[in-house]
mmCIF file of C-alpha atoms and ligand atoms in Angstrom:
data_model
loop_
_atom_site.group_PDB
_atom_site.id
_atom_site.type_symbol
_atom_site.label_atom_id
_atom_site.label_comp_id
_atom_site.label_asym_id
_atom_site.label_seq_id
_atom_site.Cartn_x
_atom_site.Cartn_y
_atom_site.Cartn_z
ATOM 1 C CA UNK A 174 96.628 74.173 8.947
ATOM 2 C CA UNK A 175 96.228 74.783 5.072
ATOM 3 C CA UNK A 176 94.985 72.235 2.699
ATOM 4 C CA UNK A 177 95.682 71.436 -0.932
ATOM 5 C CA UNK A 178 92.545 74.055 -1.931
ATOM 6 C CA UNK A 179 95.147 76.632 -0.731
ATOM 7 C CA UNK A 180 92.118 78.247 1.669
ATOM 8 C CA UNK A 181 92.808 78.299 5.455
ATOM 9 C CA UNK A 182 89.930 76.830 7.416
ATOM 10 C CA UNK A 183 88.866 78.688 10.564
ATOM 11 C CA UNK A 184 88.406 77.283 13.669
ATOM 12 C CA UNK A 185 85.244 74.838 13.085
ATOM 13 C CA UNK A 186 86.601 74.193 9.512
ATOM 14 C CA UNK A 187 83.643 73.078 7.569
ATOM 15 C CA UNK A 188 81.057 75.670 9.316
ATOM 16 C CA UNK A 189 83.099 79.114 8.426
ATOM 17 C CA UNK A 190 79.956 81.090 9.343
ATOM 18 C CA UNK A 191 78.997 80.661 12.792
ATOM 19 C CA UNK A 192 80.981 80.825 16.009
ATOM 20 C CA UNK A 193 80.780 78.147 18.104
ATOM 21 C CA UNK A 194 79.128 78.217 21.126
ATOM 22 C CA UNK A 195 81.388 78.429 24.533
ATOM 23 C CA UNK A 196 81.657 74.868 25.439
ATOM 24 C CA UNK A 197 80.182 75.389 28.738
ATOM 25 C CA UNK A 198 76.986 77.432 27.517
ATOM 26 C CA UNK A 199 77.064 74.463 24.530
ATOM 27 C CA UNK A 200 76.930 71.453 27.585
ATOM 28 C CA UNK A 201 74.245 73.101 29.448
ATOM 29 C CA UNK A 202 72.055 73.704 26.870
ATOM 30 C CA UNK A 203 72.472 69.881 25.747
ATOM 31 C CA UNK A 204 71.647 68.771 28.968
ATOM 32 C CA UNK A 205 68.736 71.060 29.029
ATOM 33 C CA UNK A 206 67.710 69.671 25.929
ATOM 34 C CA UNK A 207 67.569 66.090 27.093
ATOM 35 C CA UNK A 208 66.173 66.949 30.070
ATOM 36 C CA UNK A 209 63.075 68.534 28.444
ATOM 37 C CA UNK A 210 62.709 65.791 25.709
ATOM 38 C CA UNK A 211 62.552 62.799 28.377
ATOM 39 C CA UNK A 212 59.621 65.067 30.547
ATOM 40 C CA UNK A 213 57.628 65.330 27.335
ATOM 41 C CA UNK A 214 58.174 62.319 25.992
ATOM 42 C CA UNK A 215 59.391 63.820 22.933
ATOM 43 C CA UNK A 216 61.535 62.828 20.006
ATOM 44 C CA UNK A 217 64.385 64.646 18.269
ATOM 45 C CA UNK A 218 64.629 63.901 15.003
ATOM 46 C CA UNK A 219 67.536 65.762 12.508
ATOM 47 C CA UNK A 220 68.538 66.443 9.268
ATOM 48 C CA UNK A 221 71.941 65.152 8.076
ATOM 49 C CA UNK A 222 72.220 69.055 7.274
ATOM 50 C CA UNK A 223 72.171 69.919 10.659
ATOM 51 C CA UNK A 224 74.663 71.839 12.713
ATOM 52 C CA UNK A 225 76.453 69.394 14.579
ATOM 53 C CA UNK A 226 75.507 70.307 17.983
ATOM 54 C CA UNK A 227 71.875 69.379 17.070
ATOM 55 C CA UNK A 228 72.895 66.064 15.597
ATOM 56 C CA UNK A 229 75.003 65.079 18.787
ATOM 57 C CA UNK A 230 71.726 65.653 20.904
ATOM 58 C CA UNK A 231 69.096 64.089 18.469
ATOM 59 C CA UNK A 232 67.738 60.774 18.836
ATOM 60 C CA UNK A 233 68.133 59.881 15.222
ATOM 61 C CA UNK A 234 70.176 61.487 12.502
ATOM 62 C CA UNK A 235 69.236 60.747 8.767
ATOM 63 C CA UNK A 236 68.214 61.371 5.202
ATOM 64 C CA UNK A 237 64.242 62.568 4.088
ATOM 65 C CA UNK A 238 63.919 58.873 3.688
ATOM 66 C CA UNK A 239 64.679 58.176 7.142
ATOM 67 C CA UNK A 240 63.259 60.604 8.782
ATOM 68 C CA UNK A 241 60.217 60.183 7.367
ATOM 69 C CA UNK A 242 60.206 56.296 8.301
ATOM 70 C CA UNK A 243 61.136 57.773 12.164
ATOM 71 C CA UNK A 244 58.282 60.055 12.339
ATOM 72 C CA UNK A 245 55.980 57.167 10.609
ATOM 73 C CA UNK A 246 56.777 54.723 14.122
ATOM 74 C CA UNK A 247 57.669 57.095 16.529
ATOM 75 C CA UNK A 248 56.108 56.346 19.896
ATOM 76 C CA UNK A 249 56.631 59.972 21.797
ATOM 77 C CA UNK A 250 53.911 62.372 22.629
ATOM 78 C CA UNK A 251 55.854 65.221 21.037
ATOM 79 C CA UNK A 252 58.177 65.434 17.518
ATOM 80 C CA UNK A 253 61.195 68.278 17.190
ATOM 81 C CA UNK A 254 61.967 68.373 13.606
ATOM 82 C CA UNK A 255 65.333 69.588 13.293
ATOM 83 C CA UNK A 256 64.996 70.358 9.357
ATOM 84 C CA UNK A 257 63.255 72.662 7.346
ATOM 85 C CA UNK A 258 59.446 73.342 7.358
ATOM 86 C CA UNK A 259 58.446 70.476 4.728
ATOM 87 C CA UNK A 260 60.167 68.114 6.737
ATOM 88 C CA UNK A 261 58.383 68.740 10.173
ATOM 89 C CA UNK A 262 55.051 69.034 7.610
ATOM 90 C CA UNK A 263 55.290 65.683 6.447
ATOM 91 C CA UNK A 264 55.807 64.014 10.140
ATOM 92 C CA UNK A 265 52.802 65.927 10.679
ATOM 93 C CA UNK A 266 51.036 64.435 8.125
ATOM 94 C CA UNK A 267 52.204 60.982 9.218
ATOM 95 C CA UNK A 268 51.034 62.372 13.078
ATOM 96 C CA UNK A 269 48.094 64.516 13.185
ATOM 97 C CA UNK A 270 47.432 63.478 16.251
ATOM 98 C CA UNK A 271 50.618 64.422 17.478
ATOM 99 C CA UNK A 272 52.580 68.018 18.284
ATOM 100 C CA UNK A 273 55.175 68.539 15.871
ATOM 101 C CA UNK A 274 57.476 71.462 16.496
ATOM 102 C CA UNK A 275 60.486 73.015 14.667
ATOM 103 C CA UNK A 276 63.517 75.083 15.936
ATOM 104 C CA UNK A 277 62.430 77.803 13.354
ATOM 105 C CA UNK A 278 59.071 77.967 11.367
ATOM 106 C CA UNK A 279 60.926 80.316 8.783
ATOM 107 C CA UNK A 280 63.746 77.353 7.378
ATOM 108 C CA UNK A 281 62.097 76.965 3.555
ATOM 109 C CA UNK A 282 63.523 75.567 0.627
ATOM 110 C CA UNK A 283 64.053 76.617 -2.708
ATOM 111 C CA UNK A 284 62.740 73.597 -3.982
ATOM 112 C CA UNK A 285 59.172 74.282 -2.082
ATOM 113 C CA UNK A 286 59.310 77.650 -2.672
ATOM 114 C CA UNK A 287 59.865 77.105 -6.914
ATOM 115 C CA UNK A 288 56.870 74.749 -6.982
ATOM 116 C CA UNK A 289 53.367 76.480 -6.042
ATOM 117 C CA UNK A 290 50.444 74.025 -5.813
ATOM 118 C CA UNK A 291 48.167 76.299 -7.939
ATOM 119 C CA UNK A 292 51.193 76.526 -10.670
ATOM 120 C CA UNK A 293 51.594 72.985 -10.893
ATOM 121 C CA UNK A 294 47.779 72.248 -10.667
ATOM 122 C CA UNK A 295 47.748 74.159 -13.894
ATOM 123 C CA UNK A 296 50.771 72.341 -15.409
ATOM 124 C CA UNK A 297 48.780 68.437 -14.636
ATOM 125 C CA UNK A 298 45.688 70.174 -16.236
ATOM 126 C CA UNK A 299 47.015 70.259 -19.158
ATOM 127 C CA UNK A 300 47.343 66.469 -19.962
ATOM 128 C CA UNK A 301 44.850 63.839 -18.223
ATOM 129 C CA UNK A 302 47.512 61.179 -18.611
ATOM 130 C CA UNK A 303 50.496 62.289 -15.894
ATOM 131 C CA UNK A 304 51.296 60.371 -12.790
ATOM 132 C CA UNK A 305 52.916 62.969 -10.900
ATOM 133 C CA UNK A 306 56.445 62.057 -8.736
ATOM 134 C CA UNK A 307 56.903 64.546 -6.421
ATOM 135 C CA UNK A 308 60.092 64.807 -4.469
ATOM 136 C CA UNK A 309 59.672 65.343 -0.379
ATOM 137 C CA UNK A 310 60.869 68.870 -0.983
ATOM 138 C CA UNK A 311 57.655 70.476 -1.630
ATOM 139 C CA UNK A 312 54.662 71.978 0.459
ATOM 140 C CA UNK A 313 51.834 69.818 2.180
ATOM 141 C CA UNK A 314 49.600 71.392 -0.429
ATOM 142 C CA UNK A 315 52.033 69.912 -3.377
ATOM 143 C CA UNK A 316 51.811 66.345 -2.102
ATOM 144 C CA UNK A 317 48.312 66.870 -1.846
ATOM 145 C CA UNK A 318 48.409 67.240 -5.664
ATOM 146 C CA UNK A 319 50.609 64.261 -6.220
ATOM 147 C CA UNK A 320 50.431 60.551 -7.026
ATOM 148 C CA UNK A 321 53.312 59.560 -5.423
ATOM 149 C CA UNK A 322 56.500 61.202 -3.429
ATOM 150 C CA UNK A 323 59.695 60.124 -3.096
ATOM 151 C CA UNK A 324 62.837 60.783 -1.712
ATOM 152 C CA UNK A 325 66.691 61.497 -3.255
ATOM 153 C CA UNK A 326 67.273 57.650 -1.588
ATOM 154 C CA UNK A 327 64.165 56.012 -3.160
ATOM 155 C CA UNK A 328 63.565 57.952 -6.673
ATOM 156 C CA UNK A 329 64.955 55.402 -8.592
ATOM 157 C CA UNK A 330 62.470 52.669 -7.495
ATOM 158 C CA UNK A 331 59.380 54.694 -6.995
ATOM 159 C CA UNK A 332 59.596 55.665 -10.500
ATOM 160 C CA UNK A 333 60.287 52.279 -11.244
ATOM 161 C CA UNK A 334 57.072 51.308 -10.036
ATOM 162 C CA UNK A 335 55.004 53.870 -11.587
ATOM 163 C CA UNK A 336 52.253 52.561 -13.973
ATOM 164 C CA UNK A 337 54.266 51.998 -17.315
ATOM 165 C CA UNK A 338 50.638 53.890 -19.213
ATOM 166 C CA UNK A 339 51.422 56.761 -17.340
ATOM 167 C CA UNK A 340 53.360 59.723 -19.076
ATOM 168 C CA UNK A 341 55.431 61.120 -15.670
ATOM 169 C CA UNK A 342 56.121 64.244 -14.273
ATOM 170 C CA UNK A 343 58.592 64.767 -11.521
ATOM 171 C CA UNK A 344 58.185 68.072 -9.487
ATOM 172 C CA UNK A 345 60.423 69.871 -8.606
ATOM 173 C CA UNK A 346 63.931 69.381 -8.604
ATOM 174 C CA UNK A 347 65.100 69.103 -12.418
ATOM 175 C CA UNK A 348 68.366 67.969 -11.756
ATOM 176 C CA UNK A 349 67.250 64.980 -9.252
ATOM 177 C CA UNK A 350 64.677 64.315 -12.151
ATOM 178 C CA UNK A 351 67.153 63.603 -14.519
ATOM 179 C CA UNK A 352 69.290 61.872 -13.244
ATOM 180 C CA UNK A 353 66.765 59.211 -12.615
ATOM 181 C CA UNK A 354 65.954 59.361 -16.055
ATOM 182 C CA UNK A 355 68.923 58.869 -16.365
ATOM 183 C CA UNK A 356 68.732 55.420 -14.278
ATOM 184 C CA UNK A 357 65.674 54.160 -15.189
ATOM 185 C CA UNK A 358 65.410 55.218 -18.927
ATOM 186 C CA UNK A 359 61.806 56.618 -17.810
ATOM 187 C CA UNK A 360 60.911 59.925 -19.967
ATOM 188 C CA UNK A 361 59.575 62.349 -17.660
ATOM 189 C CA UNK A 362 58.379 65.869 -17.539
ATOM 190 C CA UNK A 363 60.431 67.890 -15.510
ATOM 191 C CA UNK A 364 59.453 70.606 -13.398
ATOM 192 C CA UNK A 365 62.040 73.553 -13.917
ATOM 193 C CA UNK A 366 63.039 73.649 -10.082
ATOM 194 C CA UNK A 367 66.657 73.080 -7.747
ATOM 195 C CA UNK A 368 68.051 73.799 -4.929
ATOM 196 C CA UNK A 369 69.962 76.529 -4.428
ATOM 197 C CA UNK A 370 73.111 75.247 -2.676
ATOM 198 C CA UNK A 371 73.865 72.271 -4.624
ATOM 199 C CA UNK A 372 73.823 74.144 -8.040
ATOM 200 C CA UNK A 373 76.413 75.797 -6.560
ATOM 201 C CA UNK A 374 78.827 73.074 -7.135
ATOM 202 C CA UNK A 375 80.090 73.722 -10.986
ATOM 203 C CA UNK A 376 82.442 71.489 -13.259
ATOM 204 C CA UNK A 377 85.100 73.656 -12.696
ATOM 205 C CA UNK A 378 85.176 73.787 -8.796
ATOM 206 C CA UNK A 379 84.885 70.323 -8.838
ATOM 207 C CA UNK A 380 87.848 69.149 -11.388
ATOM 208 C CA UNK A 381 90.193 71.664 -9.515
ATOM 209 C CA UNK A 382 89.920 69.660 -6.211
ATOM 210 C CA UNK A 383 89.470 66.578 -7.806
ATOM 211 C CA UNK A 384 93.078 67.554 -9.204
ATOM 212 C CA UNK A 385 94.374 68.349 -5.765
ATOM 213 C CA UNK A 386 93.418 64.990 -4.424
ATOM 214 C CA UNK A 387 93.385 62.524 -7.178
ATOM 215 C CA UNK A 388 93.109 59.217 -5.246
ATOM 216 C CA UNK A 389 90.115 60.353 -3.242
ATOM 217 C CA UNK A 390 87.015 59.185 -4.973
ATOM 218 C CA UNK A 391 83.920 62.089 -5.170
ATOM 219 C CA UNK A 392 80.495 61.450 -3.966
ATOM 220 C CA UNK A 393 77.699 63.639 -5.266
ATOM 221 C CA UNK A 394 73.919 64.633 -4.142
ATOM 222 C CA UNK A 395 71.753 63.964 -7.109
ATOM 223 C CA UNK A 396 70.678 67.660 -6.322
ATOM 224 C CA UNK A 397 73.757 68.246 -8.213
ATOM 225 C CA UNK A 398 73.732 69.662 -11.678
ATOM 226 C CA UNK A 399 74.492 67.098 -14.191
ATOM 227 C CA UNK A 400 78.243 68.417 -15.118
ATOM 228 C CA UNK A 401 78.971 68.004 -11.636
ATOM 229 C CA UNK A 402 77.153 64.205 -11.364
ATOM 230 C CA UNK A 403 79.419 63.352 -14.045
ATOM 231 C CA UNK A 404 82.718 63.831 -12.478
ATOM 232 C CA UNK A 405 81.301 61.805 -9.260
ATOM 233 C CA UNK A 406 82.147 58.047 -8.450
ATOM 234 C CA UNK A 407 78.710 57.572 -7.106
ATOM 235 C CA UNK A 408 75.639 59.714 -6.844
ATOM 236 C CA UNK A 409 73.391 59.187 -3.519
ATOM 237 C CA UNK A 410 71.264 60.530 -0.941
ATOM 238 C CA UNK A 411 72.866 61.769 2.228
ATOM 239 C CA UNK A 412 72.178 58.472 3.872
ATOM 240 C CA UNK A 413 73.824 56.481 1.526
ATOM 241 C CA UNK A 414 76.508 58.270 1.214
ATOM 242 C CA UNK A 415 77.695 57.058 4.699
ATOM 243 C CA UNK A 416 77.221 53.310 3.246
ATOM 244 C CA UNK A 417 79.460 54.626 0.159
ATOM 245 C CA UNK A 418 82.395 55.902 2.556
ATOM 246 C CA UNK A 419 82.224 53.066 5.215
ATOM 247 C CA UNK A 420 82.486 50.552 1.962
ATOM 248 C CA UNK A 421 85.349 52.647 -0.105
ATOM 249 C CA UNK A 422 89.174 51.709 1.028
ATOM 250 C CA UNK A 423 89.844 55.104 0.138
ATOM 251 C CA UNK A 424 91.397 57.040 3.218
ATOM 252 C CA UNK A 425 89.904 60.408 1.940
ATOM 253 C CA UNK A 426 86.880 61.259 0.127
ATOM 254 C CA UNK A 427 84.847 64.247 -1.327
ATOM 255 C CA UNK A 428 81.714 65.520 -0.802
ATOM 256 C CA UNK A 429 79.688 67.084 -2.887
ATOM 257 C CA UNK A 430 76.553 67.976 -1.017
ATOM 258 C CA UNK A 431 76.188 70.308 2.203
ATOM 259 C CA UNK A 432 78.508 71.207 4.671
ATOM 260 C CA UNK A 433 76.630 69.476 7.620
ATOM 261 C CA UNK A 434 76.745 66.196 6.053
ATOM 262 C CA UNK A 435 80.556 66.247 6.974
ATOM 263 C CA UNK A 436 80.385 66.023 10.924
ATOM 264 C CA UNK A 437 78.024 62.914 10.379
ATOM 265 C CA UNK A 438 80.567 61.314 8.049
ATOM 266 C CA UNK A 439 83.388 62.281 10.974
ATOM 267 C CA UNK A 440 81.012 60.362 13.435
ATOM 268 C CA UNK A 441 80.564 57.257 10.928
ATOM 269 C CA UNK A 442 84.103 56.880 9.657
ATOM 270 C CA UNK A 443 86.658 58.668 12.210
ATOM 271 C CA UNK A 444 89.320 57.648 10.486
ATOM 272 C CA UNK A 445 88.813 58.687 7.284
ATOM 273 C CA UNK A 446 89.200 61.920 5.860
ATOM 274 C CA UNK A 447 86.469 64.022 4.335
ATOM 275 C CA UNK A 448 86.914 66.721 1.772
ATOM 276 C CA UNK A 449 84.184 69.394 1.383
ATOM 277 C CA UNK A 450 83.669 70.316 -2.378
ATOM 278 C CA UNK A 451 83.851 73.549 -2.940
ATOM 279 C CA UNK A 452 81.436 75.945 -4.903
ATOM 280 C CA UNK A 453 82.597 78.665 -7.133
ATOM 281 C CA UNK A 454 83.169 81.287 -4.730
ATOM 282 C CA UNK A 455 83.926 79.589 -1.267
ATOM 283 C CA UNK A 456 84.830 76.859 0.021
ATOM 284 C CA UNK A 457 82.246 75.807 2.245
ATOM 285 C CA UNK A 458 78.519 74.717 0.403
ATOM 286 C CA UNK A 459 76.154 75.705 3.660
ATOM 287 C CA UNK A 460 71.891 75.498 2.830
ATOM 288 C CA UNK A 461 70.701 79.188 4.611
ATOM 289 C CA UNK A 462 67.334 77.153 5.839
ATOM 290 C CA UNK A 463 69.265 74.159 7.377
ATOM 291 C CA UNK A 464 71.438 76.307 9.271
ATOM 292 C CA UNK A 465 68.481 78.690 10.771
ATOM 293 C CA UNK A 466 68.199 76.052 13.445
ATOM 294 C CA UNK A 467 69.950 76.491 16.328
ATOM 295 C CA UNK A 468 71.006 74.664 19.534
ATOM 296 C CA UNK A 469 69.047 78.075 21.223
ATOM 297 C CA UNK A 470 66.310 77.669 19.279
ATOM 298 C CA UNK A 471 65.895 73.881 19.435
ATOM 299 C CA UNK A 472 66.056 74.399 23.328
ATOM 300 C CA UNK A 473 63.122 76.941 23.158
ATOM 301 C CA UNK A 474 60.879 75.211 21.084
ATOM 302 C CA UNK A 475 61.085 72.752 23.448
ATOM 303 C CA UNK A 476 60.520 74.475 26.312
ATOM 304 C CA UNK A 477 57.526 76.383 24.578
ATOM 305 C CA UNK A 478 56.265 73.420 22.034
ATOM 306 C CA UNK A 479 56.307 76.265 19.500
ATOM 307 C CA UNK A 480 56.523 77.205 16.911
ATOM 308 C CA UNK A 481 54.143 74.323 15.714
ATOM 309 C CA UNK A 482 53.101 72.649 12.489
ATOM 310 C CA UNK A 483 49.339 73.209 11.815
ATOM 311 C CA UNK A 484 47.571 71.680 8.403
ATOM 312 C CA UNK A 485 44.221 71.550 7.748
ATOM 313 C CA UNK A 486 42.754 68.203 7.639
ATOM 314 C CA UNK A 487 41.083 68.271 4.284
ATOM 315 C CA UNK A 488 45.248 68.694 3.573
ATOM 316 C CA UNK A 489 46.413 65.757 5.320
ATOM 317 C CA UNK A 490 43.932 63.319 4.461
ATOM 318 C CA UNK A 491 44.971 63.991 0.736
ATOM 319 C CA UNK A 492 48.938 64.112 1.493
ATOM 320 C CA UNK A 493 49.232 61.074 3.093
ATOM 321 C CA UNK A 494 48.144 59.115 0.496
ATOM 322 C CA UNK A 495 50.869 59.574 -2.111
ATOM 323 C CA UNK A 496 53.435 59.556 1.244
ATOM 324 C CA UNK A 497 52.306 56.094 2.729
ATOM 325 C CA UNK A 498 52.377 54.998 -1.513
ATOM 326 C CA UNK A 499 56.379 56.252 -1.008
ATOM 327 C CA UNK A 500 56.974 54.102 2.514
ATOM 328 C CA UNK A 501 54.570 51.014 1.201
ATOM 329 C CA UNK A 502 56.889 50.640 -2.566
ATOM 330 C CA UNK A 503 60.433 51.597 -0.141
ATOM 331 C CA UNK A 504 59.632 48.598 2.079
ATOM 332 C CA UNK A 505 59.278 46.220 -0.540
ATOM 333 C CA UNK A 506 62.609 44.055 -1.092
HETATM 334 P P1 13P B 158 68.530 63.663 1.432
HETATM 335 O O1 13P B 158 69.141 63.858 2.769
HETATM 336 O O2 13P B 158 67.233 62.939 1.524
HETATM 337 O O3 13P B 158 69.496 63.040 0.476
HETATM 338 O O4 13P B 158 68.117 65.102 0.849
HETATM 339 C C1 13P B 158 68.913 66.183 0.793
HETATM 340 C C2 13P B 158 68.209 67.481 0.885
HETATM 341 O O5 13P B 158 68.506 68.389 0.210
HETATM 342 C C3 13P B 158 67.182 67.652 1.861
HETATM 343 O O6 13P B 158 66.746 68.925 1.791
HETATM 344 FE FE1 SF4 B 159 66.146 72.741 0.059
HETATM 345 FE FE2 SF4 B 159 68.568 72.600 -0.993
HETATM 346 FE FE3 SF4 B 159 68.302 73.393 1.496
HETATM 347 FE FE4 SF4 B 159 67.832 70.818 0.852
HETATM 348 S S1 SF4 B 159 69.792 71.877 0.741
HETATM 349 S S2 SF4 B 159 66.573 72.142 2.177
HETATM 350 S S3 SF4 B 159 66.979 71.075 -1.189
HETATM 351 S S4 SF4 B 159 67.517 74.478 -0.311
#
């Protein structure tokens, strides 16, 4: 089968870089899984980035936004964050009492890795005044610094809510910064940060397929640089991108965000069909970090509880503060 885009998908067409696992190596592991998560009283809890066999055996499947709600009322004894590191930090934070584990203690970001605590200590030094925003993507030690986080799915109203006295500085994803600017007509200092995938995505890519599927309306990550935002029918998080897609009459739609997001969209919508955007280069968009995680590695970290997220207290005390701000100003109507 060839598509419009004129590439030929292989086998698992929107995950061109792994081979799938045998299906009956792929079912025994699952049931593995399971059976380890109900003996620990565990909870799996994964990223809308995640390879799909993860997200068939997790309990919930979401956004930063709601996974970070999850881990803030999750009952179990044990969390597997099936993420990247700052995610499984900040259930931690939410759960100190709790073991958090993750698949692989190596999946970064290039957002957290662009925004060093000391660096941006130096930066809010230099005026008395900011209120800092901090997206999620960031290091325990970042929120620590911060007045308030937020999410791609909540940006718009925590900065909303922010003291109007307050000169702003969002840290660290430039392009999600302005684009709530761009929403709220807030002025804010940006921190000169992104992620690494979804600045992949350029004008051009983007108007080619949008020319080989005119009716199908695009849906971007506000990760996205801003010529590629302003070729999109709507701009959301991950999550509510499935609300966009249920909603639209269209029977096909494209996405500009990463590749994993598509097998949630299959799950949500199955009869719609769902167009990957393509980057520069390739056709697939796939985040390195997301994809270090692993069906094999999920298994062992359950079977180990390692590797495990550690903070120092000192650390959490002062990163849950501007985190609980983030779930207290989401929950209001
Ligand atoms: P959301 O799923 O919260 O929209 O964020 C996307 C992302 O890049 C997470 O790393
Ligand atoms: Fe970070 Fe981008 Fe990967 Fe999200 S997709 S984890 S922002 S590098």
């Amino acid at each position: 089968m060839s598509d419009m885009t004129g590439i030929q998908p292989r086998g698992n067409e929107d995950f061109v870089t792994r081979t799938p696992l045998p299906p009956a190596r792929l079912d025994a592991l699952s049931r593995e899984i399971l059976a380890l998560k109900k003996k620990l009283n565990a909870v799996i809890l994964a990223h809308n980035y995640q390879v799909p066999e993860i997200q068939d055996v997790a309990d919930f499947v979401g956004d930063s936004l709601g996974l970070s709600q999850q881990a803030a009322k999750k009952k179990a004894d044990v969390i597997v964050f099936c993420g990247v590191h700052f995610m499984a930090e900040t259930a931690k934070i939410l759960n100190p009492h709790k073991i958090v584990v993750l698949p692989d203690q190596d999946a970064g970001c290039s957002l957290e890795a662009g925004c060093p605590a000391p660096k941006l200590a130096e930066l809010q030094a230099t005026n008395p005044n900011f209120y800092t925003v901090t997206y999620i993507n960031c290091s325990a030690a970042v929120k620590a610094l911060s007045d308030v986080i937020c999410t791609s799915g909540n940006a718009v109203k925590i900065v909303n809510a922010a003291p109007k006295e307050r000169d702003l500085l969002f840290v660290p994803d430039e392009n999600l910064g302005a684009w709530v600017t761009e929403q709220t007509g807030r002025p804010m200092t940006l921190w000169r940060g992104n992620c690494y995938a979804h600045v992949e995505f350029t004008h051009a890519s983007i108007t080619r397929i949008r020319r080989d599927f005119p009716d199908a309306p695009l849906v971007a990550h506000p990760e996205c640089t801003r010529a590629v935002r302003m070729l999109a029918d709507e701009v959301c998080s991950t999550e509510k991108m499935v609300g966009f897609c249920k909603r639209s009459p269209a029977k096909a739609i494209i996405i500009a965000t990463e590749s994993g997001m598509i097998h949630r969209l299959r799950k949500e919508c199955p009869d719609k069909r769902f167009i990957p955007a393509p980057t520069e280069n390739c056709r697939c968009n796939e985040c390195r970090f997301m994809k270090m995680n692993t069906l094999e590695k999920l298994h062992d970290c359950l079977l180990n509880l390692a590797p495990r997220v550690e903070l120092r207290g000192e650390i959490i005390q002062r990163a849950r503060l501007p985190i609980e701000r983030m779930l207290e100003i989401s929950a209001r109507p």
